[in-house]
Short mmCIF file of C-alpha atoms and ligand atoms in Angstrom, two decimals:
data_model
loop_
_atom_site.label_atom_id
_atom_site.label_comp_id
_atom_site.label_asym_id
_atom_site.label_seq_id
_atom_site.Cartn_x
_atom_site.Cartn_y
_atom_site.Cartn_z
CA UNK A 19 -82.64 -25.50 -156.90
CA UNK A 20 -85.88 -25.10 -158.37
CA UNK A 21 -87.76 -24.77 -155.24
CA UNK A 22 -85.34 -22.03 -154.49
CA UNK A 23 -85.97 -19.95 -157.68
CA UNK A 24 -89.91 -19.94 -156.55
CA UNK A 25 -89.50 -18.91 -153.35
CA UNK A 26 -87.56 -15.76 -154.49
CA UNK A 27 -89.57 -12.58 -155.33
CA UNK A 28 -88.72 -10.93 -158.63
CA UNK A 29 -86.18 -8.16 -158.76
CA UNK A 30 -89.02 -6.14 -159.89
CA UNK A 31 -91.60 -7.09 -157.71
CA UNK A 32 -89.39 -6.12 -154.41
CA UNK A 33 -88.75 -2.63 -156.21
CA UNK A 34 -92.25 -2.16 -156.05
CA UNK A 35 -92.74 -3.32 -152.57
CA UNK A 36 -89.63 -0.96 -151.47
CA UNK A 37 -91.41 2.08 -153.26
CA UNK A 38 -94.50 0.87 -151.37
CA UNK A 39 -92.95 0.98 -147.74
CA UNK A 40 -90.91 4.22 -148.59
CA UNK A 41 -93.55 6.09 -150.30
CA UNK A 42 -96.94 5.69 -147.40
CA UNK A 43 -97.72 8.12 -145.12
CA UNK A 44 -97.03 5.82 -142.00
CA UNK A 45 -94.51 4.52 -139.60
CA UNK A 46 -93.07 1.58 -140.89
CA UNK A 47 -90.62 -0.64 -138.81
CA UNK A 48 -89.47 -4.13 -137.60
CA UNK A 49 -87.42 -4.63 -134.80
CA UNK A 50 -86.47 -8.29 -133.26
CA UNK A 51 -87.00 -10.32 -129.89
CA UNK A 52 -84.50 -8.20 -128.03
CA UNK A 53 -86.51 -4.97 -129.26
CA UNK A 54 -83.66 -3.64 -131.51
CA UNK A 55 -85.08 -2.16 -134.57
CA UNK A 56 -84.17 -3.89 -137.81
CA UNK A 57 -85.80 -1.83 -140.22
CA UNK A 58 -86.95 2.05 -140.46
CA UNK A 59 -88.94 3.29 -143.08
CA UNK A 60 -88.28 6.81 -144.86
CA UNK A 61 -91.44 8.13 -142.89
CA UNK A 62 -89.99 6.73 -139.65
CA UNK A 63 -87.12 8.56 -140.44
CA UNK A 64 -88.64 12.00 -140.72
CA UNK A 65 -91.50 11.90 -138.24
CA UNK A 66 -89.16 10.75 -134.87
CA UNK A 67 -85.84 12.74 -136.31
CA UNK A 68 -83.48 9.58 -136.60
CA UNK A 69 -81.52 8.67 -139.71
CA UNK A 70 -81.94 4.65 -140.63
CA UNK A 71 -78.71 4.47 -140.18
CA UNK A 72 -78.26 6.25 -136.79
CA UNK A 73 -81.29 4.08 -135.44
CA UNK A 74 -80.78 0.67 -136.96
CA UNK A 75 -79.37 -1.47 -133.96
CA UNK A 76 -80.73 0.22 -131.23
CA UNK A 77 -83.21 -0.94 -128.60
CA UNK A 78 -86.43 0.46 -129.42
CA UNK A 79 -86.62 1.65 -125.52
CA UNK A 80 -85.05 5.00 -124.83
CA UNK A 81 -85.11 6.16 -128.49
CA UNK A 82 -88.76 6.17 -130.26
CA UNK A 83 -90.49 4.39 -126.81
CA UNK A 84 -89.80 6.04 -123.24
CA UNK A 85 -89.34 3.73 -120.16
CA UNK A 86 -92.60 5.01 -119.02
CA UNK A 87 -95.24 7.06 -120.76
CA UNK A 88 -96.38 10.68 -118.97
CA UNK A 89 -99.21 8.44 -117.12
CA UNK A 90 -97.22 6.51 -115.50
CA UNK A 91 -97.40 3.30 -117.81
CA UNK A 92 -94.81 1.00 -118.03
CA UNK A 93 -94.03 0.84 -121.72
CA UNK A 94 -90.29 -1.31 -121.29
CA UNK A 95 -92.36 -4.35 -119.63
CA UNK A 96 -95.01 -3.73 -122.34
CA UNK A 97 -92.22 -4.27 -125.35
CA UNK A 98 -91.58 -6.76 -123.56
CA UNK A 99 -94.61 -8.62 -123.85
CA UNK A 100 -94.96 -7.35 -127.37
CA UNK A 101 -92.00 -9.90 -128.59
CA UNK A 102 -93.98 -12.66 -126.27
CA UNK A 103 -97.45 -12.27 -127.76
CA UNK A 104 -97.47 -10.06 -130.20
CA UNK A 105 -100.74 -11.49 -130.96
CA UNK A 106 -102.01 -9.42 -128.25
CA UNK A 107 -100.92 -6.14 -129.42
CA UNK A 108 -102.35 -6.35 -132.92
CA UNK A 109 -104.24 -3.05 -132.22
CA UNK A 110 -102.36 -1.16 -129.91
CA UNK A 111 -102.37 2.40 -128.76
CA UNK A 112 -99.22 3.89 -126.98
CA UNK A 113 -97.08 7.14 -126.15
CA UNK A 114 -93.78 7.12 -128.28
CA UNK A 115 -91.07 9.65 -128.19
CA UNK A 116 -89.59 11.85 -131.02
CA UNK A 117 -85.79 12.27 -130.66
CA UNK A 118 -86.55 16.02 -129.23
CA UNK A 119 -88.12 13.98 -126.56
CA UNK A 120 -91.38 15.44 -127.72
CA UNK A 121 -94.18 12.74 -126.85
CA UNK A 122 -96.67 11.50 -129.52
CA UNK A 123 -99.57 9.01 -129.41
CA UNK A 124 -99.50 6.69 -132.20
CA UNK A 125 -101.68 3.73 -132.96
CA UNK A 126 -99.83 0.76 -133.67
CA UNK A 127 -100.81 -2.42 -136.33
CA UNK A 128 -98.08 -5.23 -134.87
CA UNK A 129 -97.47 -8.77 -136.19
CA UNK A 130 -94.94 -11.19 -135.76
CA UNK A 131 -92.77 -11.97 -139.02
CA UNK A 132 -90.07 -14.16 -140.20
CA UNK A 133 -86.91 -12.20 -139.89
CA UNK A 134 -83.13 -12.38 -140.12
CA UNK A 135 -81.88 -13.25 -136.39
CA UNK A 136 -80.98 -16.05 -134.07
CA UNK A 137 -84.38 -17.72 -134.20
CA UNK A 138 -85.59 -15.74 -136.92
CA UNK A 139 -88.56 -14.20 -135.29
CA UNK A 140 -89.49 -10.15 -135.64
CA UNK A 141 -92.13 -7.91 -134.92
CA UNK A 142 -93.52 -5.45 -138.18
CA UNK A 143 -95.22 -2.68 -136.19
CA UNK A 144 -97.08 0.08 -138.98
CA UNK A 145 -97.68 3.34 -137.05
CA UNK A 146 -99.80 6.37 -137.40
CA UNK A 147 -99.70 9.64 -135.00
CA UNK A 148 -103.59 9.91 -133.14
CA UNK A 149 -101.63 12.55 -131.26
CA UNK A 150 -104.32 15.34 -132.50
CA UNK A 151 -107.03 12.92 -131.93
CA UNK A 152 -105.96 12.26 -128.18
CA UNK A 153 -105.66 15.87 -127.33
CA UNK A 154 -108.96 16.14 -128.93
CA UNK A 155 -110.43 13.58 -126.41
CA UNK A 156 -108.89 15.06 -123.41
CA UNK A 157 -110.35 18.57 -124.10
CA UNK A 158 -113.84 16.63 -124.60
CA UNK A 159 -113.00 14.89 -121.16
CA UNK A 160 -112.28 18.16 -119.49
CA UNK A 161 -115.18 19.90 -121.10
CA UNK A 162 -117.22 17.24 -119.62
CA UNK A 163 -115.96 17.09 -116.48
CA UNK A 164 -116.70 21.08 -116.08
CA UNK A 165 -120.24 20.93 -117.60
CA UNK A 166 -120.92 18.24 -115.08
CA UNK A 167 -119.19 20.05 -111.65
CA UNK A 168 -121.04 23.35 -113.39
CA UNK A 169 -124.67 21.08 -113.61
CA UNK A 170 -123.96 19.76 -110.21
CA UNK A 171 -123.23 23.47 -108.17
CA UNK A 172 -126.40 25.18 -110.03
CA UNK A 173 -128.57 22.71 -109.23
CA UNK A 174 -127.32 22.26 -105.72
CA UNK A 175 -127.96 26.35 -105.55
CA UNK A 176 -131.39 25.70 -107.03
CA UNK A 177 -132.37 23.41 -104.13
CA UNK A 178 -132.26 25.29 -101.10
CA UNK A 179 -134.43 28.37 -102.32
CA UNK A 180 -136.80 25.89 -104.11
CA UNK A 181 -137.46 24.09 -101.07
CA UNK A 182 -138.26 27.38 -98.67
CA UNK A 183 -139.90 28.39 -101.71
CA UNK A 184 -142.32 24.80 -101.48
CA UNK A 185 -142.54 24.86 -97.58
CA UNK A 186 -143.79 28.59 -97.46
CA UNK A 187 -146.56 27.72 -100.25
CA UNK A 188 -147.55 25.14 -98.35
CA UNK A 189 -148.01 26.92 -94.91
CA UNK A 190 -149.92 29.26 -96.74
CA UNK A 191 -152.04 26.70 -97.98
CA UNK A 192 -152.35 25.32 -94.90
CA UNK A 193 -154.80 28.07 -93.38
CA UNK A 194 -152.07 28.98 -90.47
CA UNK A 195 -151.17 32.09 -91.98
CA UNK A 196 -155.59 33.51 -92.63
CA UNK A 197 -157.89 31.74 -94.38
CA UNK A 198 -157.60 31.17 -98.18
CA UNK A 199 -160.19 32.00 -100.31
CA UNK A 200 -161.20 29.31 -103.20
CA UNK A 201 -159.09 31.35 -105.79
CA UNK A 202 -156.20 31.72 -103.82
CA UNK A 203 -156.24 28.55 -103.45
CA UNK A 204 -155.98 27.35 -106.65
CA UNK A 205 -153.18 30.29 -107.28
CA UNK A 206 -151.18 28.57 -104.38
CA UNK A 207 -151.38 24.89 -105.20
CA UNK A 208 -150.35 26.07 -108.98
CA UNK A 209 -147.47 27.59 -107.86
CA UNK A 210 -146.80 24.61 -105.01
CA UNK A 211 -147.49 22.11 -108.12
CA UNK A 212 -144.19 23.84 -109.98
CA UNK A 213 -142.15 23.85 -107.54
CA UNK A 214 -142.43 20.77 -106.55
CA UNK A 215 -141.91 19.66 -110.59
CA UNK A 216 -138.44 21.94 -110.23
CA UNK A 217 -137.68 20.55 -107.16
CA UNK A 218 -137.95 16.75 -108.64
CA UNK A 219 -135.64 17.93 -111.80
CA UNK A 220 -133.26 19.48 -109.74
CA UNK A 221 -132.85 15.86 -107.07
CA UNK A 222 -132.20 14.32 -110.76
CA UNK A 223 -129.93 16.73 -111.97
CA UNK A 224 -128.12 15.80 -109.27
CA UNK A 225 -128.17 12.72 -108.92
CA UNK A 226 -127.16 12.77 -113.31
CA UNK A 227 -123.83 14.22 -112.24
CA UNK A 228 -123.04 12.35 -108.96
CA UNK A 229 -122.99 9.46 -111.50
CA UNK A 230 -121.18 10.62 -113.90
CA UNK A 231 -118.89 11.71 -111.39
CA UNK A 232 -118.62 8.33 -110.24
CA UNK A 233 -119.53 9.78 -106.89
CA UNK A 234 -122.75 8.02 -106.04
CA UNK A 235 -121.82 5.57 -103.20
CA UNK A 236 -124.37 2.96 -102.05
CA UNK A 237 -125.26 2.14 -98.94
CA UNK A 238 -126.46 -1.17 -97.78
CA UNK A 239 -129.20 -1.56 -95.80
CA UNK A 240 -131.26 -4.89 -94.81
CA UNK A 241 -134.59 -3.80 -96.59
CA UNK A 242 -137.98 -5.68 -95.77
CA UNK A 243 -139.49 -5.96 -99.64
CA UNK A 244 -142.79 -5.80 -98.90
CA UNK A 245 -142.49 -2.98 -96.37
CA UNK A 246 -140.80 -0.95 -99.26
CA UNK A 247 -143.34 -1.70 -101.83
CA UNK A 248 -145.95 -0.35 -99.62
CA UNK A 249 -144.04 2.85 -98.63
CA UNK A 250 -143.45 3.38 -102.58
CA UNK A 251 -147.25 2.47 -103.56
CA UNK A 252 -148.55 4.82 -100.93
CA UNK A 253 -146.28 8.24 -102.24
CA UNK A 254 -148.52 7.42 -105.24
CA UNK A 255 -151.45 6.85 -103.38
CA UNK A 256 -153.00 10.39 -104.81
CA UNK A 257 -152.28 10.03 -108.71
CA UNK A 258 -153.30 6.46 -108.75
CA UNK A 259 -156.78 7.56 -106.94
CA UNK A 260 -157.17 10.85 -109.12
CA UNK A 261 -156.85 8.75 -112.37
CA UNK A 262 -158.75 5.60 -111.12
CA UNK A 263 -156.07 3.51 -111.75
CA UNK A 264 -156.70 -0.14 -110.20
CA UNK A 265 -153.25 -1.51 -108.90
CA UNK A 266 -152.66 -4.80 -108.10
CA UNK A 267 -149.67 -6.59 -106.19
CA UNK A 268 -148.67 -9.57 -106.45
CA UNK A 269 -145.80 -10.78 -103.92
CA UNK A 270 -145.15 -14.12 -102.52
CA UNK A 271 -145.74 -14.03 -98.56
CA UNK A 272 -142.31 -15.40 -98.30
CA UNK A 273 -140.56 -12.36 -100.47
CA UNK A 274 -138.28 -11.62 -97.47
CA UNK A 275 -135.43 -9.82 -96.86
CA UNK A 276 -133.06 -8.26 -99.38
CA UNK A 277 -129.82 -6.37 -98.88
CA UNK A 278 -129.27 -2.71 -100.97
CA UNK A 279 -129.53 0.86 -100.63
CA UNK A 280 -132.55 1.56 -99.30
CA UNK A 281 -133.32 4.86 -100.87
CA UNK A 282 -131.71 4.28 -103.83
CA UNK A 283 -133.58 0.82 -104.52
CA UNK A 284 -137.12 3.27 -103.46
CA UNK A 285 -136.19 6.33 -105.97
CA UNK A 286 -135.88 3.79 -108.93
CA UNK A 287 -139.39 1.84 -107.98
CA UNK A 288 -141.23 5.17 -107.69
CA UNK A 289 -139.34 6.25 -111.40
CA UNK A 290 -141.23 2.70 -112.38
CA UNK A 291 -143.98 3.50 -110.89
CA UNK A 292 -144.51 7.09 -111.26
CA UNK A 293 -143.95 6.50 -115.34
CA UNK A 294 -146.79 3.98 -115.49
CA UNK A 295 -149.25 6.11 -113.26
CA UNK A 296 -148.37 8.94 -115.89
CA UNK A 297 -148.73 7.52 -118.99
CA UNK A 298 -151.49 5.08 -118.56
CA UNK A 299 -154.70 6.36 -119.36
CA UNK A 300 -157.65 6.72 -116.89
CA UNK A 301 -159.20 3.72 -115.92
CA UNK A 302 -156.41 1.87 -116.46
CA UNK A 303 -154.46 -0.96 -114.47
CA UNK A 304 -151.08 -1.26 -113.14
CA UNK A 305 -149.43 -4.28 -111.44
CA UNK A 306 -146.45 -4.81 -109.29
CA UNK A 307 -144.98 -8.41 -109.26
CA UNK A 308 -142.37 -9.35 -107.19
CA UNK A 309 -140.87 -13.12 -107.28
CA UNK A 310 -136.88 -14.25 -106.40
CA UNK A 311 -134.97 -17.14 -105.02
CA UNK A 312 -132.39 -17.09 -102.55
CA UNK A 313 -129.94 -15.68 -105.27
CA UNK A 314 -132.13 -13.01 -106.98
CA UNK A 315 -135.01 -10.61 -106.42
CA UNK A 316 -136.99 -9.98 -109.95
CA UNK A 317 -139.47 -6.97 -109.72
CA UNK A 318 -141.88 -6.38 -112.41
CA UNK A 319 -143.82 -2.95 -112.66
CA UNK A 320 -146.64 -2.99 -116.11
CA UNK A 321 -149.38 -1.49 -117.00
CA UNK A 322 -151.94 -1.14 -119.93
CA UNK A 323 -150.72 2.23 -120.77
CA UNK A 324 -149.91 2.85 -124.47
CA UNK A 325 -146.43 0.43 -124.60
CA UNK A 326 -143.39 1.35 -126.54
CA UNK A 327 -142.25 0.40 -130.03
CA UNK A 328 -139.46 -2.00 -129.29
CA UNK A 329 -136.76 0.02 -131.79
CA UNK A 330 -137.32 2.72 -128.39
CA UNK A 331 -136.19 0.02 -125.78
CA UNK A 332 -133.15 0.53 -125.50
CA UNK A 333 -133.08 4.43 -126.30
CA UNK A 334 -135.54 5.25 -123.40
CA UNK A 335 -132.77 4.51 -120.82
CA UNK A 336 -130.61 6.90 -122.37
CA UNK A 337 -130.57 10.45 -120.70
CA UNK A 338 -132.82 12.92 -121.99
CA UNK A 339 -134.63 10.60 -124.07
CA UNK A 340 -138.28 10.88 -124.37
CA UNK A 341 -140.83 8.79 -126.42
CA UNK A 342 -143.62 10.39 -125.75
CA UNK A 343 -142.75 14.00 -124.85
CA UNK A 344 -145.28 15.93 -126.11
CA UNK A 345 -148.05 14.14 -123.76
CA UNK A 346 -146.97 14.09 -120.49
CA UNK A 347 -144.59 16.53 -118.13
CA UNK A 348 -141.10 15.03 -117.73
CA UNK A 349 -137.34 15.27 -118.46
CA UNK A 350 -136.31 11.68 -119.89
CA UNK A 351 -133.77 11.31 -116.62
CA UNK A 352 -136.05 8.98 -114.61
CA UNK A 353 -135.33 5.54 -116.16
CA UNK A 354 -131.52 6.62 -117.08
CA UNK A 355 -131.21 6.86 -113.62
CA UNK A 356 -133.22 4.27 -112.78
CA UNK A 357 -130.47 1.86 -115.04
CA UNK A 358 -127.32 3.71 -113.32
CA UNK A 359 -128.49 2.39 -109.95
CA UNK A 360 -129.57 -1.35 -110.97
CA UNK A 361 -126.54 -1.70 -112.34
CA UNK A 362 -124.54 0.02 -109.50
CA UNK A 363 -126.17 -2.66 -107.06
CA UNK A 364 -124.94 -5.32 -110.10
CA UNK A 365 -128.29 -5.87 -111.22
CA UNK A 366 -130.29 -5.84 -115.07
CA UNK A 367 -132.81 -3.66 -116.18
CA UNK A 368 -135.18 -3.57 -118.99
CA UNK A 369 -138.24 -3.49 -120.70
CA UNK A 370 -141.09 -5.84 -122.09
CA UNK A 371 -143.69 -3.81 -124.68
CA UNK A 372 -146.37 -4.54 -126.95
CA UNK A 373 -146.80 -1.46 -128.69
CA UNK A 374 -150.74 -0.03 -128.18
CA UNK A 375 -151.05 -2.42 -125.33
CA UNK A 376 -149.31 -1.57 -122.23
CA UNK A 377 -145.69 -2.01 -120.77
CA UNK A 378 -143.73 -4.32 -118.28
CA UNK A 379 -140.55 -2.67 -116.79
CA UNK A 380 -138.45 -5.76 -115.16
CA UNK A 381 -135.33 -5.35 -112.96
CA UNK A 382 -133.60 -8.10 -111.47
CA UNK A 383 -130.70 -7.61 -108.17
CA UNK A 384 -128.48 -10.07 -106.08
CA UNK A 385 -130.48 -11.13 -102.76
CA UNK A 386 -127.27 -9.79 -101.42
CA UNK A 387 -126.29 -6.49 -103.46
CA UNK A 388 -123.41 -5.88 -100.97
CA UNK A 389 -121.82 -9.33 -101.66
CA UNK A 390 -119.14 -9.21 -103.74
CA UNK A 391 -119.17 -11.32 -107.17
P1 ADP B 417 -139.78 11.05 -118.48
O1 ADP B 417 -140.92 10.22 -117.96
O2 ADP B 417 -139.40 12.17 -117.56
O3 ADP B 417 -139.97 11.51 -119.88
P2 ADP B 417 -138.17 8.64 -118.28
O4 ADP B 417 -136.69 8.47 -118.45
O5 ADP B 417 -138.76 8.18 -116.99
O6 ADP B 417 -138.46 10.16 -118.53
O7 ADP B 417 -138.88 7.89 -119.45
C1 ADP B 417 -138.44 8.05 -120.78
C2 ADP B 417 -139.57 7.86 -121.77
O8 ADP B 417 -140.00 6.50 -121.75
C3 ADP B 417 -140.81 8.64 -121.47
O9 ADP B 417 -140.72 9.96 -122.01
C4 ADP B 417 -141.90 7.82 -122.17
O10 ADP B 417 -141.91 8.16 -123.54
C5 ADP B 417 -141.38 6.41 -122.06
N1 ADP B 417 -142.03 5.64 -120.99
C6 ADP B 417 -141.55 5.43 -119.73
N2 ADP B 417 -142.40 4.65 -119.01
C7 ADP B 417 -143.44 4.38 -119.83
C8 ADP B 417 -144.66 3.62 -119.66
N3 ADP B 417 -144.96 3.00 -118.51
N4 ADP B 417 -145.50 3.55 -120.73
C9 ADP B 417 -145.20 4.17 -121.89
N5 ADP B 417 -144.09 4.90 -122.10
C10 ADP B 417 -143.21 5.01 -121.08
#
């Protein structure tokens, strides 16, 4: 008897509580294992167009929850799984219907409760309508999906006429049209320098929204490490010698044989390498170190440049981010890209700084990048 009176709330205290449920601005409702709904608040009522009493009883599926939801989801098996583990649902986000049939997003709060029925077991779901929200992020979808189609046509129109634009400088250069005079010269190779920086920003531009896209496929090749290493180090050959750079591999004889793409696997070595030719001062030294196993290749590209502040690690492989802008020519795409591929090919990229005293970029792939795993 006594125990009784304890459990019991006070008359008073469940007049509050009812005030409580009626009165907030949110969908309030239980329903039970079979997904009938046992309970409807006031703001249930008005926001899907039901009276309590028209609703109470019904299966939660073909009233406030369609069959399927307009993407195809299947939102009668997911009820289903709600009264199984409702654990599993505590945050959940889902398409409901009004009784217009209008469709709303709402984000659901669900927990199992002690309730009335058979074995006494409901499901207290507290709902609010994200509808606005969702629309929101499909227009900022959309938006993005056009900026990056609109990125990816001008630069593919920029290419073409940049690269004619390159080649006919460079004939001219050559001799094969007259000879140039020393001033001309200079004039030429200017304008041949430009292009050539347009031409780079373009190929990244590119290759930006063919990831983004999701479009950039690899292609797996059997590469030769140290052959690759050498083809890379010698497009730098010229920078390296202009700034006196000493470079210095270091590559087990028995590197071997790796399998990714190719080109892919060169354009992020040369971003490496490229970055650490550019921003390490005259004089200075840059090393490429190479180890692996039969599971993993590890390459390693440092220098004694002027390092990075370790709260810009992780920023500098964001897109557009630059640490050191004002000093050197660039457009903060190289090691964004750079990370995109690694991690296409399943590998880890990052980097190793002591601020004032040079920088280690390390990437690690699979032996095999084409296994799967
Ligand atoms: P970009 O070189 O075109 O600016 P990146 O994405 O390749 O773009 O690099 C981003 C930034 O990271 C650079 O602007 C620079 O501040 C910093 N950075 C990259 N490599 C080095 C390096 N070896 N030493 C010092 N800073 C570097």
């Amino acid at each position: 008897m006594n125990k009784k009176k304890k459990n019991k709330i006070p008359e008073e205290n469940r007049e509050k509580y009812r005030q409580l449920v009626e009165g907030v601005n949110s969908i309030i409702l239980r329903m039970d294992v079979k997904g009938r709904i046992t309970f409807f608040n006031k703001f249930a009522e008005k926001f899907f167009g039901y009276r309590e009493n028209e609703i109470l009883g019904k299966n939660v599926i073909g009233t406030i929850v369609p069959e399927t939801d307009s993407a195809g989801r299947d939102l009668k098996a997911m009820i289903a799984d709600i009264m199984r583990h409702p654990n599993k649902y505590t945050n959940n986000e889902n398409e409901n219907m009004m009784r217009n049939g209008q469709r709303v997003w709402i984000s659901w709060t669900n927990r199992a409760a002690a309730g009335k029925g058979k074995n006494g077991l409901e499901v207290l779901c507290v709902g609010n309508d994200i509808s606005k929200i969702k629309k929101a992020e499909e227009l900022l979808k959309e938006m993005d999906r056009r900026k990056s189609s609109f990125v990816a046509n001008v630069s593919h129109e920029f290419k073409n006429p940049l690269r004619t634009l390159r080649e006919s400088l460079g004939i001219i250069l050559d001799g094969t049209m007259g000879e140039v005079d020393p001033g001309q010269r200079e004039m030429l190779e200017i304008g041949k320098r430009n292009a050539d920086r347009l031409i780079r920003l373009v190929m990244n531009l590119l290759d930006i929204s063919k990831i983004e896209a999701g479009k950039m496929k690899l292609k797996m090749d059997r590469i030769n490490i140290p052959e690759l290493i050498d083809e890379v180090i010698a497009s730098n050959k010229a920078d390296i010698a202009k700034k006196r750079l000493i470079l210095k591999k270091n590559m087990p004889g028995n590197i071997g044989l790796m399998r990714a793409d190719r080109d892919r696997l060169a354009e992020v070595i040369i971003n490496l390498l490229t970055n650490a030719v550019k921003y390490t001062p005259a004089g200075g030294v840059i090393a490429v170190t190479l180890s692996g196993n039969a599971k993993e290749v590890r390459f390693e590209i440092s220098d004694n440049g002027p390092g990075i502040a370790k709260e810009d690690f992780k920023k500098l492989f964001d897109k557009f981010e630059r640490i050191t802008a004002e000093r050197e020519e660039g457009t903060g795409l190289g090691l964004s890209i750079a990370r995109d591929i690694i991690e296409l090919h399943r590998g880890k990229i990052w980097v190793e700084s002591e601020f004032g005293k040079g920088s280690k970029f390390i990437f690690t792939l699979p032996r095999d990048c084409g296994k799967k795993g």
